[in-house]
Amino acid sequence: LGSAFRSNIEDIKFSAWKIALALCVFSAIQYYFDNTIDLNRRRVDDLFVCTISALCGIYIILSISEVVTKFQMATRVLSYLGQGSLFILIFHFAAQNTSHHIFYYHGKMGHGLASLLSFFIGVGIPLLALEVARRVRVLRALWMPNMTDVRQISRPGPA
């Protein structure tokens, strides 16, 4: 559907009543139906309901994205998170799981607070690893091979 409607999506004009309608339909489907889409198992419970829900969700996200682009700080933060998304994907689980365990079981925090803090740690530590990798030449060669010339690292310096 995305490639078929690409030009329509690029030229779309968002309106408040369409966003409200999409939000109501999406919320109603989530509330009244227990249908899911499982991409790993290639399973769709109800093709019509799941498709309508997905289209409404896409429209809502595109609308939010249009609003976010008007705020420079939000755009910069999301752009930075996007640049670090591979590091977040690779390294988040260990940091998030470990910190949640420490906060919840040893720190005697509630589940909600422990989860929230662990979320920020699970994003922050991978971003910290990204910044270290950007600054240390050997790590940059190992973790970001497209950003450096490996031959420069292995070449001995002047004697």
Short mmCIF file of C-alpha atoms in Angstrom, two decimals:
data_model
loop_
_atom_site.label_atom_id
_atom_site.label_comp_id
_atom_site.label_asym_id
_atom_site.label_seq_id
_atom_site.Cartn_x
_atom_site.Cartn_y
_atom_site.Cartn_z
CA LEU A 1 0.00 0.00 0.00
CA GLY A 2 2.82 2.38 0.83
CA SER A 3 4.37 2.43 -2.63
CA ALA A 4 0.95 2.63 -4.29
CA PHE A 5 -0.02 5.73 -2.31
CA ARG A 6 3.43 7.32 -2.03
CA SER A 7 2.57 10.50 -3.93
CA ASN A 8 -0.67 10.86 -1.96
CA ILE A 9 1.20 10.47 1.34
CA GLU A 10 3.88 13.01 0.38
CA ASP A 11 1.25 15.62 -0.58
CA ILE A 12 -1.20 14.85 2.23
CA LYS A 13 -2.84 17.75 4.04
CA PHE A 14 -3.66 16.93 7.64
CA SER A 15 -6.82 18.18 9.25
CA ALA A 16 -7.95 18.05 12.84
CA TRP A 17 -11.22 16.25 12.13
CA LYS A 18 -9.47 13.49 10.12
CA ILE A 19 -6.95 12.99 12.92
CA ALA A 20 -9.78 12.86 15.48
CA LEU A 21 -11.69 10.36 13.32
CA ALA A 22 -8.58 8.17 12.86
CA LEU A 23 -7.90 8.33 16.60
CA CYS A 24 -11.51 7.35 17.44
CA VAL A 25 -11.54 4.46 14.94
CA PHE A 26 -8.12 3.25 16.09
CA SER A 27 -9.14 3.45 19.77
CA ALA A 28 -12.45 1.68 19.12
CA ILE A 29 -10.74 -1.14 17.25
CA GLN A 30 -8.19 -1.55 20.05
CA TYR A 31 -10.94 -1.53 22.69
CA TYR A 32 -13.56 -3.75 21.04
CA PHE A 33 -11.41 -6.23 19.11
CA ASP A 34 -8.65 -8.47 20.38
CA ASN A 35 -6.97 -8.83 17.00
CA THR A 36 -3.25 -8.67 16.48
CA ILE A 37 -0.71 -8.76 13.69
CA ASP A 38 2.30 -10.95 14.42
CA LEU A 39 4.93 -10.33 11.77
CA ASN A 40 7.29 -13.01 13.12
CA ARG A 41 4.69 -15.73 12.75
CA ARG A 42 3.07 -14.15 9.66
CA ARG A 43 -0.27 -14.20 11.45
CA VAL A 44 -3.11 -11.72 11.07
CA ASP A 45 -6.21 -12.39 13.16
CA ASP A 46 -8.70 -10.42 11.06
CA LEU A 47 -7.41 -8.96 7.80
CA PHE A 48 -10.02 -6.18 7.52
CA VAL A 49 -9.91 -5.02 11.15
CA CYS A 50 -6.11 -5.17 11.35
CA THR A 51 -5.72 -3.30 8.05
CA ILE A 52 -8.10 -0.51 9.14
CA SER A 53 -6.32 -0.28 12.49
CA ALA A 54 -2.90 -0.14 10.79
CA LEU A 55 -4.03 2.55 8.33
CA CYS A 56 -5.47 4.67 11.14
CA GLY A 57 -2.29 4.22 13.16
CA ILE A 58 -0.14 5.23 10.20
CA TYR A 59 -2.24 8.35 9.64
CA ILE A 60 -1.96 9.28 13.33
CA ILE A 61 1.83 8.80 13.31
CA LEU A 62 2.21 10.81 10.09
CA SER A 63 0.14 13.59 11.67
CA ILE A 64 2.26 13.60 14.82
CA SER A 65 5.40 13.60 12.67
CA GLU A 66 4.14 16.63 10.77
CA VAL A 67 3.62 18.50 14.04
CA VAL A 68 7.01 17.44 15.44
CA THR A 69 8.85 18.82 12.39
CA LYS A 70 7.76 22.32 13.42
CA PHE A 71 9.78 22.09 16.66
CA GLN A 72 13.53 22.28 16.02
CA MET A 73 14.59 20.81 19.38
CA ALA A 74 12.33 17.77 19.02
CA THR A 75 13.58 17.27 15.47
CA ARG A 76 17.21 17.34 16.63
CA VAL A 77 16.58 14.93 19.52
CA LEU A 78 14.71 12.45 17.32
CA SER A 79 17.37 12.75 14.62
CA TYR A 80 20.09 11.95 17.18
CA LEU A 81 18.12 8.96 18.47
CA GLY A 82 17.66 7.80 14.89
CA GLN A 83 21.40 7.98 14.25
CA GLY A 84 21.99 5.84 17.33
CA SER A 85 19.15 3.42 16.71
CA LEU A 86 21.40 0.51 15.74
CA PHE A 87 23.44 0.91 18.93
CA ILE A 88 20.22 1.20 20.93
CA LEU A 89 18.91 -1.98 19.31
CA ILE A 90 22.10 -3.93 19.95
CA PHE A 91 22.96 -2.77 23.47
CA HIS A 92 19.67 -1.79 25.13
CA PHE A 93 18.63 -5.18 26.45
CA ALA A 94 21.57 -5.81 28.75
CA ALA A 95 21.49 -2.31 30.24
CA GLN A 96 17.73 -2.15 30.55
CA ASN A 97 17.25 -5.65 31.93
CA THR A 98 20.08 -5.34 34.46
CA SER A 99 19.05 -1.90 35.68
CA HIS A 100 15.41 -2.95 36.00
CA HIS A 101 16.43 -5.96 38.06
CA ILE A 102 18.58 -3.80 40.34
CA PHE A 103 15.94 -1.08 40.76
CA TYR A 104 12.98 -3.41 41.25
CA TYR A 105 14.42 -6.20 43.37
CA HIS A 106 17.30 -4.55 45.20
CA GLY A 107 16.25 -0.90 45.18
CA LYS A 108 12.70 -1.71 46.28
CA MET A 109 11.23 0.66 43.68
CA GLY A 110 7.78 0.19 42.25
CA HIS A 111 7.49 -1.55 38.90
CA GLY A 112 6.49 1.63 37.06
CA LEU A 113 9.36 3.76 38.33
CA ALA A 114 11.88 0.95 37.87
CA SER A 115 10.67 0.46 34.29
CA LEU A 116 10.83 4.17 33.50
CA LEU A 117 14.36 4.58 34.86
CA SER A 118 15.47 1.39 33.13
CA PHE A 119 14.07 2.66 29.84
CA PHE A 120 16.21 5.80 30.04
CA ILE A 121 19.26 3.75 31.02
CA GLY A 122 18.54 1.31 28.19
CA VAL A 123 18.63 4.20 25.72
CA GLY A 124 21.34 6.26 27.42
CA ILE A 125 24.06 3.63 27.77
CA PRO A 126 23.95 2.64 24.08
CA LEU A 127 24.11 6.32 23.11
CA LEU A 128 27.09 6.72 25.44
CA ALA A 129 28.73 3.71 23.74
CA LEU A 130 28.05 5.36 20.38
CA GLU A 131 29.79 8.56 21.46
CA VAL A 132 32.78 6.61 22.79
CA ALA A 133 32.97 4.66 19.52
CA ARG A 134 32.89 7.90 17.52
CA ARG A 135 35.86 9.28 19.46
CA VAL A 136 38.10 6.18 19.82
CA ARG A 137 39.65 5.22 16.50
CA VAL A 138 39.94 1.48 17.20
CA LEU A 139 36.34 1.20 18.37
CA ARG A 140 35.19 3.28 15.40
CA ALA A 141 36.94 0.79 13.11
CA LEU A 142 35.28 -2.18 14.84
CA TRP A 143 31.79 -0.78 15.36
CA MET A 144 31.51 1.71 12.49
CA PRO A 145 33.57 0.32 9.61
CA ASN A 146 32.03 2.69 7.06
CA MET A 147 33.14 5.77 9.00
CA THR A 148 36.87 5.13 9.06
CA ASP A 149 39.69 3.76 6.99
CA VAL A 150 40.89 0.62 8.78
CA ARG A 151 44.28 0.77 7.01
CA GLN A 152 45.10 3.99 8.89
CA ILE A 153 44.61 2.24 12.23
CA SER A 154 46.77 -0.80 11.50
CA ARG A 155 49.61 1.28 9.99
CA PRO A 156 52.37 1.96 12.53
CA GLY A 157 53.11 5.59 13.34
CA PRO A 158 56.42 7.37 12.73
CA ALA A 159 59.32 6.03 14.76
#
